[in-house]
mmCIF file of C-alpha atoms in Angstrom:
data_model
loop_
_atom_site.group_PDB
_atom_site.id
_atom_site.type_symbol
_atom_site.label_atom_id
_atom_site.label_comp_id
_atom_site.label_asym_id
_atom_site.label_seq_id
_atom_site.Cartn_x
_atom_site.Cartn_y
_atom_site.Cartn_z
ATOM 1 C CA MET A 81 22.620 -3.608 -16.752
ATOM 2 C CA LYS A 82 24.604 -6.591 -15.434
ATOM 3 C CA ARG A 83 27.770 -5.248 -17.054
ATOM 4 C CA LEU A 84 27.242 -1.795 -15.469
ATOM 5 C CA PHE A 85 26.694 -3.384 -12.047
ATOM 6 C CA LEU A 86 29.867 -5.462 -12.419
ATOM 7 C CA ILE A 87 31.956 -2.436 -13.407
ATOM 8 C CA ALA A 88 30.593 -0.341 -10.529
ATOM 9 C CA THR A 89 31.184 -2.989 -7.875
ATOM 10 C CA LEU A 90 34.690 -3.844 -9.089
ATOM 11 C CA LEU A 91 36.126 -0.416 -9.918
ATOM 12 C CA LEU A 92 34.646 1.964 -7.350
ATOM 13 C CA PRO A 93 36.348 0.295 -4.338
ATOM 14 C CA LEU A 94 39.715 0.846 -6.024
ATOM 15 C CA GLN A 95 39.252 4.579 -5.440
ATOM 16 C CA VAL A 96 39.380 3.980 -1.676
ATOM 17 C CA ILE A 97 42.522 1.832 -1.716
ATOM 18 C CA ALA A 98 44.557 4.682 -3.213
ATOM 19 C CA GLN A 99 43.605 7.228 -0.509
ATOM 20 C CA PRO A 100 46.063 7.384 2.430
ATOM 21 C CA TRP A 101 44.202 9.936 4.609
ATOM 22 C CA ILE A 102 41.530 7.541 5.943
ATOM 23 C CA THR A 103 40.483 8.358 9.511
ATOM 24 C CA ARG A 104 37.941 6.767 11.799
ATOM 25 C CA GLU A 105 35.577 9.726 11.330
ATOM 26 C CA ASP A 106 35.548 9.112 7.569
ATOM 27 C CA THR A 107 34.826 5.374 7.858
ATOM 28 C CA TYR A 108 31.511 4.237 9.322
ATOM 29 C CA TRP A 109 28.251 2.351 8.817
ATOM 30 C CA PHE A 110 24.903 4.157 8.808
ATOM 31 C CA ALA A 111 21.196 3.363 8.870
ATOM 32 C CA SER A 112 18.725 5.767 7.263
ATOM 33 C CA THR A 113 15.076 6.453 6.783
ATOM 34 C CA GLY A 114 13.480 9.064 4.545
ATOM 35 C CA VAL A 115 10.416 10.131 2.589
ATOM 36 C CA ASP A 116 9.659 11.435 -0.880
ATOM 37 C CA LEU A 117 8.900 15.063 0.000
ATOM 38 C CA ARG A 118 6.599 15.814 -2.949
ATOM 39 C CA ASN A 119 4.513 12.661 -2.517
ATOM 40 C CA ALA A 120 4.222 13.288 1.234
ATOM 41 C CA THR A 121 3.044 16.895 0.860
ATOM 42 C CA PHE A 122 1.393 17.451 -2.541
ATOM 43 C CA GLY A 123 1.056 14.044 -4.161
ATOM 44 C CA GLY A 124 2.551 12.801 -7.373
ATOM 45 C CA THR A 125 1.601 12.551 -11.022
ATOM 46 C CA VAL A 126 -0.694 9.552 -10.384
ATOM 47 C CA ASN A 127 -1.533 9.825 -6.664
ATOM 48 C CA ASP A 128 -2.775 12.065 -3.872
ATOM 49 C CA ALA A 129 -0.457 12.918 -0.966
ATOM 50 C CA ALA A 130 0.675 9.658 0.635
ATOM 51 C CA TYR A 131 3.604 8.069 2.450
ATOM 52 C CA ASP A 132 6.460 6.997 0.160
ATOM 53 C CA GLY A 133 9.263 5.907 2.484
ATOM 54 C CA THR A 134 12.777 4.544 2.201
ATOM 55 C CA PHE A 135 14.875 2.444 4.553
ATOM 56 C CA SER A 136 18.572 1.873 3.946
ATOM 57 C CA ILE A 137 21.833 0.730 5.405
ATOM 58 C CA GLY A 138 25.169 1.891 4.101
ATOM 59 C CA TYR A 139 28.916 1.920 4.501
ATOM 60 C CA ARG A 140 31.183 4.868 3.888
ATOM 61 C CA ASN A 141 34.960 4.748 3.606
ATOM 62 C CA VAL A 142 36.295 8.228 2.818
ATOM 63 C CA GLY A 143 35.337 8.870 -0.836
ATOM 64 C CA PHE A 144 33.482 5.588 -1.408
ATOM 65 C CA SER A 145 29.902 4.876 -0.349
ATOM 66 C CA ILE A 146 27.682 1.840 -0.785
ATOM 67 C CA ILE A 147 23.995 1.786 0.170
ATOM 68 C CA ALA A 148 21.417 -1.017 0.137
ATOM 69 C CA TYR A 149 17.871 0.324 0.224
ATOM 70 C CA TYR A 150 14.197 -0.576 0.204
ATOM 71 C CA GLU A 151 11.401 1.816 -0.800
ATOM 72 C CA THR A 152 7.717 1.237 -0.182
ATOM 73 C CA PHE A 153 4.820 3.240 -1.615
ATOM 74 C CA SER A 154 1.670 1.281 -0.848
ATOM 75 C CA ALA A 155 -0.723 3.942 -2.247
ATOM 76 C CA ILE A 156 0.266 2.906 -5.796
ATOM 77 C CA GLU A 157 1.418 -0.677 -4.994
ATOM 78 C CA TYR A 158 5.057 0.173 -5.688
ATOM 79 C CA GLU A 159 8.230 -1.230 -4.142
ATOM 80 C CA SER A 160 11.830 -0.657 -5.107
ATOM 81 C CA MET A 161 15.023 -2.212 -3.792
ATOM 82 C CA GLY A 162 18.625 -2.034 -4.836
ATOM 83 C CA ILE A 163 22.234 -1.198 -4.226
ATOM 84 C CA ASN A 164 23.826 2.211 -4.755
ATOM 85 C CA PRO A 165 27.607 2.416 -5.190
ATOM 86 C CA GLY A 166 28.798 5.994 -5.143
ATOM 87 C CA PHE A 167 31.328 8.626 -4.184
ATOM 88 C CA VAL A 168 31.642 11.348 -1.546
ATOM 89 C CA VAL A 169 33.092 14.706 -2.576
ATOM 90 C CA ARG A 170 34.110 16.228 0.795
ATOM 91 C CA PRO A 171 34.460 13.415 3.364
ATOM 92 C CA GLY A 172 34.906 14.457 6.982
ATOM 93 C CA LYS A 173 33.248 17.901 6.556
ATOM 94 C CA LYS A 174 29.939 19.166 7.976
ATOM 95 C CA LEU A 175 28.319 19.771 4.579
ATOM 96 C CA VAL A 176 28.986 16.755 2.347
ATOM 97 C CA PRO A 177 27.886 16.379 -1.298
ATOM 98 C CA ALA A 178 27.687 12.813 -2.616
ATOM 99 C CA GLY A 179 26.500 11.035 -5.731
ATOM 100 C CA ASP A 180 25.623 7.482 -6.648
ATOM 101 C CA ILE A 181 24.008 5.248 -9.206
ATOM 102 C CA SER A 182 21.123 3.026 -8.166
ATOM 103 C CA LEU A 183 21.103 -0.487 -9.609
ATOM 104 C CA SER A 184 17.682 -1.678 -8.597
ATOM 105 C CA PHE A 185 14.404 -3.444 -9.193
ATOM 106 C CA ILE A 186 10.865 -2.075 -9.198
ATOM 107 C CA ARG A 187 8.267 -4.533 -7.967
ATOM 108 C CA ARG A 188 4.643 -4.061 -8.938
ATOM 109 C CA PRO A 189 1.785 -6.525 -8.351
ATOM 110 C CA TRP A 190 1.928 -7.667 -11.973
ATOM 111 C CA LYS A 191 5.705 -7.849 -12.598
ATOM 112 C CA THR A 192 9.248 -7.030 -11.406
ATOM 113 C CA TYR A 193 11.336 -4.675 -13.546
ATOM 114 C CA PRO A 194 15.045 -3.728 -13.522
ATOM 115 C CA SER A 195 15.623 -0.038 -12.961
ATOM 116 C CA LEU A 196 18.395 2.530 -12.975
ATOM 117 C CA ALA A 197 18.631 5.878 -11.173
ATOM 118 C CA PHE A 198 21.156 8.644 -10.652
ATOM 119 C CA ASN A 199 21.220 10.304 -7.231
ATOM 120 C CA ALA A 200 22.763 13.519 -5.927
ATOM 121 C CA ARG A 201 22.838 13.942 -2.140
ATOM 122 C CA MET A 202 23.555 16.869 0.143
ATOM 123 C CA GLU A 203 24.219 15.845 3.749
ATOM 124 C CA TYR A 204 24.717 17.909 6.887
ATOM 125 C CA HIS A 205 26.713 15.960 9.481
ATOM 126 C CA PHE A 206 26.579 16.091 13.247
ATOM 127 C CA ASP A 207 28.660 13.910 15.567
ATOM 128 C CA ARG A 208 26.646 10.642 15.408
ATOM 129 C CA PHE A 209 24.016 11.363 12.746
ATOM 130 C CA PHE A 210 23.327 13.380 9.613
ATOM 131 C CA VAL A 211 20.334 14.742 7.716
ATOM 132 C CA TYR A 212 20.122 14.652 3.946
ATOM 133 C CA LEU A 213 18.313 15.767 0.825
ATOM 134 C CA ARG A 214 18.545 13.434 -2.151
ATOM 135 C CA ALA A 215 17.559 14.252 -5.731
ATOM 136 C CA GLU A 216 16.805 11.179 -7.813
ATOM 137 C CA ASN A 217 16.350 10.760 -11.568
ATOM 138 C CA ARG A 218 14.919 7.244 -12.020
ATOM 139 C CA TRP A 219 14.170 5.347 -15.186
ATOM 140 C CA ARG A 220 10.716 3.995 -14.324
ATOM 141 C CA THR A 221 10.813 0.832 -16.403
ATOM 142 C CA ASP A 222 7.357 -0.172 -15.159
ATOM 143 C CA TYR A 223 5.925 2.775 -17.177
ATOM 144 C CA ASP A 224 8.954 3.520 -19.436
ATOM 145 C CA PHE A 225 9.653 7.143 -18.481
ATOM 146 C CA TYR A 226 12.102 9.136 -16.335
ATOM 147 C CA GLN A 227 10.899 10.541 -13.039
ATOM 148 C CA PHE A 228 12.543 13.151 -10.839
ATOM 149 C CA SER A 229 11.993 12.894 -7.061
ATOM 150 C CA VAL A 230 13.378 14.622 -3.967
ATOM 151 C CA TYR A 231 13.772 12.742 -0.683
ATOM 152 C CA GLY A 232 14.594 14.032 2.762
ATOM 153 C CA GLY A 233 15.828 11.871 5.603
ATOM 154 C CA PHE A 234 17.781 11.136 8.720
ATOM 155 C CA SER A 235 20.780 8.793 9.157
ATOM 156 C CA ILE A 236 22.428 7.399 12.275
ATOM 157 C CA LYS A 237 26.166 6.607 12.134
ATOM 158 C CA PHE A 238 27.636 3.624 13.934
ATOM 159 C CA GLY A 239 30.731 1.448 13.930
ATOM 160 C CA PHE A 240 33.452 4.028 14.542
ATOM 161 C CA ASN A 241 35.382 5.368 17.574
#
């Protein structure tokens, strides 16, 4: 896990250095909030419908993205936090697909566990904000199984123009 984190943080920024078409619209900071849509509406495999929310801050520079996030799900005493280095497929467009890997920790009342997730995002961009859907496949090391979740959210861009 440490080796994977080191490779991701050292090699992914090199992708940005080699791209000469960087514009101000493609480089910005953003703050986001979102919810797990299934848990909010129907409930999950071990819980009734309840709030499972995420808060994050990120930086995007053309094809490179980095996100630090915190997730709280008090109904099952679950917290997750981590960093997500990733890539953006169509920077500067209205409809933007992106992907990342989540290097994170799951905190439960009895123990803290390392965790790994793969995320695919679809974002629709407006001038100063965007909305997103994010599919996540997380290795739930607290229970030793993979779980698929879908999040929806809202992000505000800042730090450009």
